[in-house]
Amino acid sequence: MSATVTTGTGNEATGEGGKQPPRVLRGMAWLVWRQHRVAFLACLLLTAAGVANMLWERAATRDFLKNPRPGALAVDVAGLFANSSYDSAYQDGAWLVTCLPLAVGVFLGAPLIAGDLERGTLKLVTTQSMTRRHWLTVKVAAAALVTLVCSVALSAVYTWWWRPAHDLVNTGRWTDGVVFDTTGPMPVAMALLNLAVGIAAGVLVRRVLPAMALTFAFGFFVLGWLWDGVRLLPFTPRVITNPVEQGQPPVPEGGARFDNWTVDAHGGLHGFGTCFNEHTPADCRTNQGIVAERLDYFGFDQMNTMQWVDAGILLAVTVLIAGLTLGWVRKRSL
Amino acid sequence: MGGTAPPGGGDRWAMEARGLGKRYGRKWALRDCSFRLPAGAICGLVGSNGAGKSTLLSLAARLTRPTTGGLSLFGTAVTEDEVLARCAYLAQDKPLFPRFTVEETLRMGAELNPRWDRAVAERIVRSGPVPMGDRVGTLSGGQRSRLALALAFGKRPELLLLDEPMAELDPLSQHEIAGLLMAEAAEQGTTVLMSSHQLADVATMCDHLLAVADGRVRLAGAIDELLDAHRLVTGAYLVDGVPPEIARHTVVESRTTGRQFTALIRRQGPVEGDWRATEPSLEEVLLGYLRSPGTPPLLTADAQVTDEHEGEVAA
């Protein structure tokens, strides 16, 4: 009899008082949010904290960059910068932007579907009135949206902070991962790729923890190490050649050194250390016929294009992995 | 016969399989299955482990796609998205989100099902009683089953697919959940297909039976009819082998103990001669068919798939 009397007391919520939030999300979106809200919120809050921190640091750095020392030479500014706390602030910022793709893959991607496979709740959700395709779409879209928001925000703020100091941070070598992969479109592409890899690992091993480990290993070794050797491969560096008497050509303003060579009269390339340790370098060079020194470098104006091309490559891989994974999930037997 | 089935159209058959087969790798879990289940039936799905019970339920619940043949629910092919709303499925381990509260679990039902009946779901949960604010992870097995059933019935399904609903429950909860299931199914007029290892449950709860072995249908139809088609005959063992009066019928299984001959037969006309013929129990028939793979399967007229069009069947 009590059952009939208590109709409409849905908000008797015994545990936490007064929890009847307005019904903002509906349908599958509500379920996905409810199921993954801890991970989503954690990502968004950490991003917000990171953004706030970077904005604060940027304000501090700007004063330094505007007025390092009246009348100081560029070399001195670099020295001042390297010894200041600003340098380590940039390193921390870059570290944060580097961590984001890893975190997205491990904490958002890997459990996204593996959790449902492991607990069997995929059977529960896909036997309600909505199709598996719909469930998959909403779920992946939500995770991708959170990833996009976080990575775009962090990358935009870090890039904005880094740009005025681009010739100082990492001593101006922007072709290193610590600069190249943390600015512009690169963090977004990396985060999306890690997300796709996390989801794929989860679908493959069907268990959350092993999937997380696999995703971390991928992010760490493939995107951390292997990518280091791939990043600059699609691009042609610019070349400056000097007569040998003038020594090595200096790297132009804002450029990043790629390689140094010594050149003989026939245009043959030799290692830049050729004759370097000889007692009589000049004689040695004459013997080898070396007449010039050559510098391969990337100009700062190339950076934007290079980043977009690399981001495009990563995104193509992302789409491939995601397409295969989602196609398989749609068809597989549960 | 078939008095429970509403007349007319594709809705007469809750489930119809034609040449249905499912292969996992090289192994056929289900092979060349053709049968019908009339709407309104409470059907027990029985068979040994690995016989294909779960596969059949998975196919009907769209968790798996058939390798061959087709399956339709209420006249609609199971590949159509619309059948999702018409049937509910309860997996054996009754998966639920452990960190959701009971209330949130019911909200999920409301969010994902356009025909959601909140009153039905809440009534089932409250008569438990299952506290609305509790986390699902803290519920007992019986409470979890109750919540899972509330989710299933709240969907207002026309067909309810249950994979071992009573397994892993203590006897008290089994009794309670069985009562709940029967009451709600009767009230909503739901067709139920439930797999079970408990023949006693099947005998008390179900009016139809679908027995599978080795991925093939062995018995299908109304239990009354299935039992009536068989006789357990006992008599003196006088000649070697099966006595001629008995051999006229289809012998499912026979044995001799001392001077007594006992056989389970499928009747072809009356049993003649000096034999004591009794109607066998459900268990005897079922075990007989599961133990004798050589016996041809028996599908009652209602359960057979005919090639005629629906209109002719209804007439």
XYZ file of C-alpha atoms in Angstrom:
649
model
C 0.000 0.000 0.000
C 2.887 2.306 0.656
C 3.838 2.030 -2.984
C 0.699 3.804 -4.115
C 0.976 6.534 -1.523
C 4.543 7.499 -2.295
C 4.133 8.269 -5.974
C 5.898 11.439 -6.962
C 8.486 11.324 -4.231
C 11.303 10.728 -6.623
C 13.392 13.362 -4.867
C 13.485 11.658 -1.513
C 17.190 11.087 -2.201
C 18.273 9.709 1.111
C 22.008 9.867 0.662
C 22.910 13.305 -0.644
C 20.381 15.958 0.187
C 18.678 18.037 -2.478
C 20.181 16.380 -5.507
C 17.691 16.853 -8.292
C 19.668 18.770 -10.879
C 17.719 20.217 -13.819
C 17.378 17.842 -16.739
C 19.826 19.455 -19.116
C 21.084 16.401 -20.938
C 18.713 13.878 -22.386
C 18.813 10.445 -23.862
C 22.130 8.857 -24.646
C 23.994 12.081 -23.925
C 22.807 11.935 -20.333
C 23.990 8.353 -19.948
C 27.404 9.071 -21.429
C 27.835 12.112 -19.226
C 26.675 10.259 -16.105
C 28.939 7.318 -16.835
C 32.076 9.277 -17.649
C 31.537 12.498 -15.765
C 34.455 11.971 -13.393
C 36.924 11.576 -16.244
C 35.373 14.405 -18.274
C 35.333 16.785 -15.332
C 38.853 15.866 -14.276
C 40.153 16.616 -17.762
C 38.293 19.907 -17.981
C 39.305 21.050 -14.487
C 42.961 20.144 -14.957
C 42.925 22.006 -18.241
C 41.356 25.035 -16.598
C 44.012 24.963 -13.880
C 46.756 24.638 -16.479
C 45.345 27.497 -18.526
C 45.065 29.720 -15.473
C 48.637 28.943 -14.495
C 49.947 29.668 -17.969
C 48.081 32.962 -18.185
C 49.630 33.970 -14.879
C 53.100 32.964 -16.027
C 52.592 34.757 -19.296
C 51.886 38.006 -17.530
C 55.123 37.603 -15.568
C 57.157 36.638 -18.635
C 55.856 39.528 -20.675
C 57.438 42.059 -18.358
C 60.764 40.280 -18.626
C 60.590 40.036 -22.403
C 59.628 43.669 -22.800
C 62.427 44.966 -20.717
C 65.100 42.346 -19.989
C 67.985 44.720 -19.376
C 68.229 48.094 -20.967
C 70.714 47.911 -23.802
C 71.601 44.267 -23.256
C 72.776 42.124 -26.186
C 70.694 39.200 -27.423
C 73.260 36.750 -26.065
C 72.942 38.281 -22.639
C 69.167 38.062 -22.748
C 69.451 34.386 -23.605
C 71.779 33.880 -20.686
C 69.517 35.775 -18.341
C 66.539 33.776 -19.537
C 68.257 30.423 -19.144
C 69.149 31.210 -15.571
C 65.767 32.653 -14.656
C 62.695 30.932 -13.330
C 60.948 31.782 -16.609
C 62.819 29.054 -18.422
C 61.624 26.409 -15.995
C 58.115 27.859 -16.133
C 58.109 27.267 -19.899
C 59.432 23.755 -19.341
C 56.607 23.062 -16.901
C 54.092 24.422 -19.358
C 55.465 22.283 -22.165
C 55.412 19.268 -19.871
C 51.763 19.865 -19.109
C 50.874 20.169 -22.781
C 52.855 16.967 -23.457
C 51.041 15.107 -20.693
C 47.594 16.006 -21.961
C 47.535 13.545 -24.896
C 48.827 10.773 -22.638
C 46.181 11.513 -20.017
C 43.439 11.713 -22.612
C 44.414 8.345 -24.069
C 44.847 6.579 -20.756
C 41.988 8.020 -18.726
C 39.444 8.927 -21.385
C 40.113 6.635 -24.339
C 41.067 3.313 -22.791
C 38.109 2.973 -20.382
C 35.557 4.430 -22.795
C 34.424 1.141 -24.284
C 36.611 -1.332 -22.384
C 34.686 -0.470 -19.215
C 31.401 -1.436 -20.817
C 32.897 -4.591 -22.271
C 34.445 -5.597 -18.969
C 31.316 -5.038 -16.884
C 28.930 -6.323 -19.545
C 27.025 -3.042 -19.477
C 27.438 -2.804 -23.227
C 24.824 -5.555 -23.399
C 22.620 -3.528 -21.109
C 22.885 -0.280 -23.028
C 22.656 -1.664 -26.538
C 19.524 -3.671 -25.740
C 17.559 -0.576 -24.752
C 15.632 1.153 -27.525
C 18.643 2.834 -29.105
C 20.966 1.260 -31.601
C 24.559 0.356 -31.005
C 25.528 2.806 -33.712
C 23.823 5.654 -31.871
C 25.445 4.692 -28.577
C 28.842 4.552 -30.194
C 28.401 7.872 -31.968
C 27.355 9.796 -28.874
C 30.002 8.215 -26.725
C 32.901 8.808 -29.066
C 31.654 12.277 -29.948
C 31.506 13.242 -26.273
C 35.026 11.991 -25.605
C 36.329 13.695 -28.733
C 34.633 16.935 -27.752
C 36.205 16.946 -24.292
C 39.564 16.110 -25.868
C 39.195 18.931 -28.363
C 38.206 21.506 -25.763
C 41.088 20.579 -23.476
C 43.779 20.336 -26.133
C 42.709 23.436 -28.046
C 42.598 25.510 -24.864
C 45.962 24.310 -23.575
C 47.676 24.570 -26.926
C 46.263 27.997 -27.703
C 47.316 29.465 -24.382
C 50.735 27.842 -24.403
C 51.369 28.923 -27.987
C 50.313 32.455 -27.155
C 52.652 32.478 -24.189
C 55.529 30.841 -26.058
C 55.481 32.874 -29.296
C 57.085 36.104 -27.993
C 59.872 34.011 -26.454
C 60.285 31.532 -29.324
C 63.985 32.326 -29.770
C 64.666 31.817 -26.057
C 62.622 28.749 -25.053
C 64.661 25.566 -25.494
C 67.412 27.930 -26.737
C 65.330 28.617 -29.829
C 65.407 25.023 -31.168
C 61.748 24.770 -32.057
C 62.211 21.584 -34.091
C 62.535 19.643 -30.818
C 59.436 17.877 -29.573
C 59.331 20.028 -26.506
C 58.411 23.026 -28.662
C 57.185 21.555 -31.934
C 54.720 19.093 -30.391
C 53.418 21.460 -27.743
C 52.331 24.370 -29.880
C 49.917 25.091 -32.694
C 47.786 22.200 -33.949
C 50.159 19.489 -32.734
C 48.790 18.907 -29.200
C 45.274 18.644 -30.612
C 46.299 16.046 -33.192
C 48.321 14.119 -30.602
C 45.456 14.123 -28.110
C 42.978 12.875 -30.710
C 45.396 10.176 -31.849
C 45.918 9.018 -28.276
C 42.176 9.012 -27.730
C 41.678 6.802 -30.779
C 44.494 4.500 -29.697
C 43.016 4.287 -26.188
C 39.604 3.347 -27.538
C 41.132 0.799 -29.908
C 43.211 -0.764 -27.131
C 40.120 -1.000 -24.950
C 38.134 -2.694 -27.685
C 41.011 -5.042 -28.396
C 41.805 -6.258 -24.876
C 38.327 -5.685 -23.398
C 39.783 -4.849 -19.988
C 40.329 -1.390 -18.580
C 43.688 -1.710 -16.840
C 45.578 -3.562 -19.587
C 44.086 -1.141 -22.097
C 45.366 1.786 -20.058
C 48.824 0.242 -19.896
C 48.861 -0.363 -23.643
C 47.751 3.174 -24.359
C 50.370 4.601 -22.064
C 53.043 2.496 -23.725
C 51.929 3.728 -27.132
C 51.892 7.354 -26.064
C 55.234 7.053 -24.374
C 57.215 5.011 -26.848
C 55.606 5.635 -30.195
C 54.650 9.273 -29.833
C 57.522 9.983 -27.469
C 60.444 8.210 -29.162
C 59.523 6.937 -32.569
C 57.835 10.188 -33.516
C 61.043 12.046 -32.727
C 62.638 10.390 -35.745
C 59.662 10.962 -38.031
C 58.666 14.510 -37.233
C 61.015 16.311 -39.659
C 61.235 13.647 -42.377
C 58.633 15.107 -44.739
C 60.349 18.476 -44.937
C 63.320 19.881 -46.830
C 65.620 22.102 -44.817
C 67.071 25.284 -46.229
C 70.770 25.419 -47.017
C 73.466 28.061 -46.461
C 76.991 27.427 -47.710
C 80.058 29.431 -46.661
C 83.658 29.359 -47.848
C 85.567 27.321 -45.327
C 87.580 30.311 -44.135
C 84.457 31.993 -42.745
C 83.683 29.032 -40.518
C 80.237 27.586 -39.973
C 77.383 29.749 -41.213
C 75.340 31.177 -38.344
C 71.725 30.070 -37.966
C 69.452 32.871 -39.181
C 67.252 34.610 -36.672
C 64.493 32.343 -35.413
C 65.719 29.387 -37.426
C 66.473 25.939 -36.059
C 69.676 24.102 -36.934
C 69.053 20.778 -38.658
C 72.503 19.628 -39.749
C 76.073 20.831 -40.513
C 78.325 19.553 -43.270
C 81.655 20.243 -44.842
C 81.726 20.330 -48.632
C 84.529 19.463 -51.082
C 85.110 21.075 -54.447
C 82.992 18.454 -56.252
C 80.025 19.178 -54.046
C 80.557 15.979 -52.004
C 79.355 16.189 -48.404
C 81.493 15.241 -45.442
C 80.690 15.139 -41.759
C 80.896 18.519 -40.132
C 83.561 17.199 -37.738
C 85.934 16.279 -40.546
C 89.443 17.520 -39.691
C 88.045 19.013 -36.525
C 90.494 17.286 -34.173
C 93.552 17.378 -36.392
C 96.695 19.260 -35.353
C 96.664 21.144 -38.586
C 93.043 21.430 -39.670
C 93.923 23.590 -42.644
C 96.302 20.970 -44.136
C 93.825 18.241 -43.482
C 91.110 20.161 -45.270
C 93.405 20.801 -48.201
C 94.157 17.070 -48.384
C 90.491 16.196 -48.372
C 89.645 18.971 -50.788
C 87.188 20.631 -48.438
C 86.346 24.130 -49.535
C 83.113 25.075 -47.825
C 80.946 24.659 -44.772
C 77.257 24.067 -45.101
C 74.308 24.566 -42.756
C 70.913 22.892 -43.106
C 68.243 24.649 -41.110
C 64.508 25.250 -40.897
C 63.360 28.841 -40.997
C 60.889 30.025 -38.407
C 58.422 30.887 -41.167
C 58.363 27.191 -42.114
C 57.188 26.124 -38.689
C 53.503 26.758 -39.188
C 53.279 24.702 -42.369
C 55.374 21.921 -40.891
C 53.137 21.677 -37.854
C 49.971 21.539 -39.925
C 51.406 18.876 -42.213
C 52.508 16.756 -39.264
C 49.186 17.290 -37.531
C 47.486 16.217 -40.740
C 49.540 13.019 -40.804
C 48.641 12.226 -37.197
C 44.986 12.993 -37.819
C 44.922 10.719 -40.854
C 46.279 7.900 -38.679
C 43.691 8.809 -36.050
C 40.829 8.598 -38.512
C 42.119 5.269 -39.787
C 42.367 3.742 -36.313
C 39.036 5.165 -35.196
C 37.288 4.016 -38.343
C 38.565 0.451 -38.051
C 37.762 0.287 -34.345
C 34.287 1.713 -34.546
C 33.411 -0.355 -37.585
C 34.441 -3.454 -35.710
C 32.541 -2.536 -32.563
C 29.418 -1.983 -34.596
C 29.563 -5.443 -36.081
C 31.128 -7.670 -33.481
C 29.269 -10.202 -31.406
C 28.913 -9.342 -27.761
C -4.399 -24.858 -29.322
C -2.727 -21.511 -29.642
C -5.551 -19.955 -27.619
C -3.171 -17.413 -26.128
C -2.097 -16.019 -29.451
C -3.817 -12.850 -30.616
C -5.125 -13.207 -34.154
C -3.873 -11.704 -37.309
C -0.817 -10.558 -39.229
C 2.820 -10.747 -38.311
C 2.020 -10.143 -34.673
C 0.828 -13.667 -34.208
C 4.371 -14.955 -33.953
C 6.558 -13.353 -31.361
C 9.552 -15.031 -32.901
C 10.125 -16.817 -36.127
C 13.429 -18.331 -37.172
C 14.117 -19.592 -40.663
C 17.285 -21.542 -41.272
C 18.925 -19.549 -38.541
C 22.615 -20.276 -38.015
C 25.481 -18.673 -36.170
C 29.099 -19.630 -36.509
C 31.893 -18.519 -34.216
C 35.152 -19.183 -36.000
C 34.779 -22.748 -37.250
C 32.240 -23.855 -34.709
C 28.543 -23.591 -35.362
C 26.842 -22.435 -32.170
C 23.469 -22.608 -33.841
C 22.660 -24.362 -37.059
C 19.708 -24.428 -39.415
C 17.123 -23.546 -36.789
C 13.560 -23.020 -37.924
C 10.786 -22.599 -35.416
C 8.027 -20.267 -34.314
C 7.023 -18.946 -30.965
C 3.438 -17.722 -30.699
C 2.854 -14.353 -29.111
C 1.798 -14.518 -25.496
C 3.726 -17.696 -24.766
C 5.923 -18.176 -21.756
C 8.584 -20.323 -23.307
C 11.373 -22.190 -21.587
C 14.608 -22.503 -23.538
C 16.479 -25.565 -22.402
C 19.525 -27.533 -23.407
C 22.919 -28.472 -22.099
C 25.738 -25.983 -21.761
C 27.002 -24.785 -25.112
C 23.903 -26.024 -26.890
C 23.206 -22.598 -28.323
C 20.702 -21.138 -25.861
C 22.618 -17.955 -25.180
C 23.464 -17.568 -28.860
C 19.800 -17.717 -29.775
C 18.939 -15.087 -27.180
C 21.845 -12.907 -28.342
C 20.623 -13.115 -31.905
C 17.143 -12.050 -30.862
C 18.556 -9.208 -28.763
C 20.699 -7.987 -31.679
C 23.905 -8.525 -29.754
C 25.035 -10.896 -32.495
C 24.307 -11.084 -36.179
C 23.239 -14.374 -37.703
C 25.639 -16.094 -40.084
C 22.852 -17.697 -42.074
C 19.099 -17.498 -42.197
C 16.870 -14.964 -40.575
C 15.057 -14.214 -37.392
C 12.042 -11.989 -37.114
C 10.239 -10.672 -34.072
C 6.535 -9.930 -34.500
C 6.974 -10.096 -38.225
C 9.848 -7.610 -38.334
C 13.325 -8.793 -39.235
C 15.671 -8.551 -36.298
C 18.052 -6.501 -38.442
C 15.576 -3.599 -38.415
C 16.264 -1.015 -35.735
C 12.638 -0.849 -34.669
C 12.638 -4.281 -33.024
C 14.888 -2.874 -30.309
C 12.013 -1.046 -28.668
C 9.778 -4.101 -28.783
C 11.922 -6.541 -26.913
C 13.861 -6.455 -23.686
C 16.863 -8.580 -22.854
C 18.350 -9.573 -19.558
C 21.826 -11.073 -19.665
C 22.740 -13.819 -17.253
C 25.005 -11.714 -15.045
C 22.442 -8.889 -15.071
C 24.909 -6.126 -15.876
C 24.145 -2.737 -14.348
C 26.296 0.302 -13.681
C 27.605 -0.310 -10.154
C 28.158 3.357 -9.369
C 24.707 4.478 -10.458
C 22.043 4.787 -7.796
C 18.827 2.860 -8.224
C 17.137 6.098 -9.188
C 19.769 6.876 -11.804
C 19.426 3.378 -13.207
C 15.715 3.948 -13.677
C 16.433 7.341 -15.199
C 18.670 5.591 -17.701
C 15.669 3.450 -18.614
C 13.604 6.590 -19.108
C 16.281 8.314 -21.182
C 16.929 5.401 -23.504
C 13.404 4.133 -24.074
C 10.678 6.202 -25.715
C 7.938 3.915 -24.397
C 9.256 3.990 -20.830
C 6.668 3.288 -18.162
C 7.949 4.852 -15.003
C 5.060 3.673 -12.869
C 5.669 0.021 -13.690
C 9.407 0.256 -13.080
C 9.035 2.097 -9.794
C 6.366 -0.287 -8.566
C 8.639 -3.265 -9.193
C 11.558 -1.582 -7.452
C 9.591 -0.327 -4.477
C 7.867 -3.630 -3.777
C 11.355 -5.079 -3.334
C 11.962 -3.013 -1.363
C 15.010 -1.536 -3.051
C 15.934 1.920 -1.686
C 16.001 4.485 -4.484
C 19.119 6.247 -3.211
C 21.304 3.143 -2.884
C 24.178 2.507 -5.225
C 23.672 -0.503 -7.439
C 27.017 -1.920 -6.306
C 25.721 -2.286 -2.753
C 22.567 -4.215 -3.647
C 22.082 -7.917 -2.976
C 21.717 -10.395 -5.818
C 17.955 -10.483 -5.437
C 17.696 -6.703 -5.395
C 19.885 -6.426 -8.485
C 17.696 -8.923 -10.303
C 14.635 -6.982 -9.266
C 16.126 -3.734 -10.536
C 17.180 -5.365 -13.796
C 13.662 -6.723 -14.254
C 12.206 -3.307 -13.435
C 14.368 -1.875 -16.203
C 13.181 -4.604 -18.571
C 9.475 -4.268 -17.783
C 9.633 -0.471 -17.682
C 10.537 -0.655 -21.330
C 7.080 -2.206 -21.917
C 8.455 -4.920 -24.155
C 6.304 -7.249 -26.160
C 8.973 -9.897 -25.944
C 11.197 -10.465 -22.956
C 14.401 -12.453 -23.428
C 15.929 -13.807 -20.243
C 19.222 -15.638 -20.034
C 19.180 -17.809 -16.928
C 17.229 -15.322 -14.834
C 17.247 -17.498 -11.713
C 20.879 -18.569 -11.760
C 23.048 -17.394 -8.880
C 20.056 -16.431 -6.751
C 19.322 -17.885 -3.345
C 16.126 -19.963 -3.130
C 14.122 -17.195 -1.517
C 15.095 -14.647 -4.166
C 14.468 -17.226 -6.886
C 10.953 -17.669 -5.650
C 10.400 -13.931 -5.361
C 11.809 -13.090 -8.781
C 9.879 -15.924 -10.423
C 6.660 -14.629 -8.887
C 7.439 -11.087 -10.006
C 8.251 -12.240 -13.499
C 5.062 -14.233 -13.910
C 2.856 -11.520 -12.458
C 4.276 -8.740 -14.635
C 4.345 -10.862 -17.771
C 0.719 -11.799 -17.225
C -0.298 -8.219 -16.541
C 1.451 -6.761 -19.557
C 0.772 -9.721 -21.821
C 4.477 -10.077 -22.483
C 5.829 -12.993 -24.449
C 8.738 -14.486 -22.531
C 11.600 -16.616 -23.757
C 13.783 -17.683 -20.861
C 16.674 -20.071 -20.815
C 17.037 -22.182 -17.728
C 18.781 -25.209 -16.346
C 16.079 -25.683 -13.748
C 13.519 -28.009 -15.306
C 11.304 -27.530 -12.299
C 11.174 -23.798 -13.025
C 10.346 -24.457 -16.636
C 7.621 -26.911 -15.702
C 5.930 -24.516 -13.295
C 6.413 -21.237 -15.179
C 6.301 -22.043 -18.848
C 3.580 -23.173 -21.223
C 5.917 -23.571 -24.175
C 9.227 -25.270 -24.605
C 12.154 -24.876 -26.952
C 14.877 -27.452 -26.476
C 18.175 -27.172 -28.305
C 21.108 -29.551 -28.480
C 24.270 -29.146 -30.489
C 22.955 -25.961 -32.003
C 19.816 -27.568 -33.388
C 16.205 -27.510 -32.286
C 15.112 -30.787 -30.693
C 11.696 -29.930 -29.301
C 9.468 -26.949 -29.832
C 5.865 -26.245 -29.016
C 3.285 -26.089 -26.286
C 4.318 -28.282 -23.381
C 0.890 -29.945 -23.166
C 1.048 -30.963 -26.777
C 4.610 -32.138 -26.529
C 3.798 -34.343 -23.567
C 0.619 -35.647 -25.149
C 2.544 -36.739 -28.216
C 4.646 -39.085 -26.112
C 4.052 -42.151 -24.029
C 6.169 -43.928 -21.550
C 5.498 -47.617 -22.124
C 6.426 -50.436 -19.818
C 6.001 -54.161 -20.351
C 7.589 -57.576 -20.208
C 10.833 -58.041 -22.100
C 10.087 -61.040 -24.289
C 11.954 -60.630 -27.583
C 15.387 -59.302 -28.353
C 15.497 -55.670 -29.359
C 12.506 -53.396 -29.587
C 9.177 -55.268 -29.587
C 7.251 -54.881 -32.888
C 4.214 -53.198 -31.290
C 6.537 -50.502 -29.989
C 8.669 -50.237 -33.113
C 5.617 -48.917 -34.976
C 6.062 -45.725 -33.040
C 9.091 -43.499 -32.986
C 11.203 -44.794 -30.147
C 13.027 -41.956 -28.519
C 14.758 -44.014 -25.931
C 14.434 -47.528 -24.559
C 16.010 -49.676 -21.914
C 15.632 -53.083 -20.347
C 16.064 -53.815 -16.709
C 15.865 -57.542 -16.003
C 12.640 -58.755 -17.595
C 11.142 -55.296 -17.952
C 11.223 -53.188 -21.073
C 10.690 -49.431 -20.827
C 10.570 -46.998 -23.692
C 9.766 -43.391 -24.380
C 7.886 -43.299 -27.650
C 6.401 -40.704 -29.879
C 2.951 -42.058 -30.619
C 1.861 -42.938 -34.113
C -1.696 -43.916 -33.263
C -2.750 -45.833 -30.125
C -0.385 -48.142 -28.306
C -1.488 -51.751 -28.891
C -0.692 -54.898 -27.023
C 0.023 -55.648 -23.418
C 1.723 -52.386 -22.481
C 1.214 -49.949 -19.716
C 1.324 -46.509 -21.322
C 1.516 -43.345 -19.229
C 2.068 -39.727 -20.137
C 5.681 -38.900 -19.385
C 6.822 -35.940 -17.347
C 8.474 -32.974 -18.994
C 11.786 -34.043 -17.581
C 11.514 -37.535 -19.009
C 10.720 -36.254 -22.485
C 13.394 -33.639 -22.406
C 16.133 -35.925 -21.135
C 15.092 -38.546 -23.651
C 15.563 -36.136 -26.543
C 18.787 -34.656 -25.236
C 20.267 -38.114 -24.707
C 19.279 -39.469 -28.107
C 20.669 -37.282 -30.855
C 19.417 -39.766 -33.451
C 15.750 -39.162 -32.754
C 14.233 -36.729 -35.231
C 13.231 -33.412 -33.659
C 9.622 -32.727 -32.815
C 7.997 -29.394 -33.524
C 4.291 -29.097 -32.877
C 2.109 -27.602 -35.588
C 2.223 -24.207 -33.890
C 5.989 -24.178 -33.729
C 6.659 -25.239 -37.298
C 7.609 -22.683 -39.860
C 5.294 -23.021 -42.816
C 5.991 -21.497 -46.159
C 2.425 -20.291 -46.582
C 1.658 -16.655 -46.157
C 0.475 -15.265 -42.889
C -3.085 -14.770 -44.082
C -3.515 -18.460 -44.723
C -2.102 -19.358 -41.351
C -4.459 -17.012 -39.577
C -7.413 -18.457 -41.479
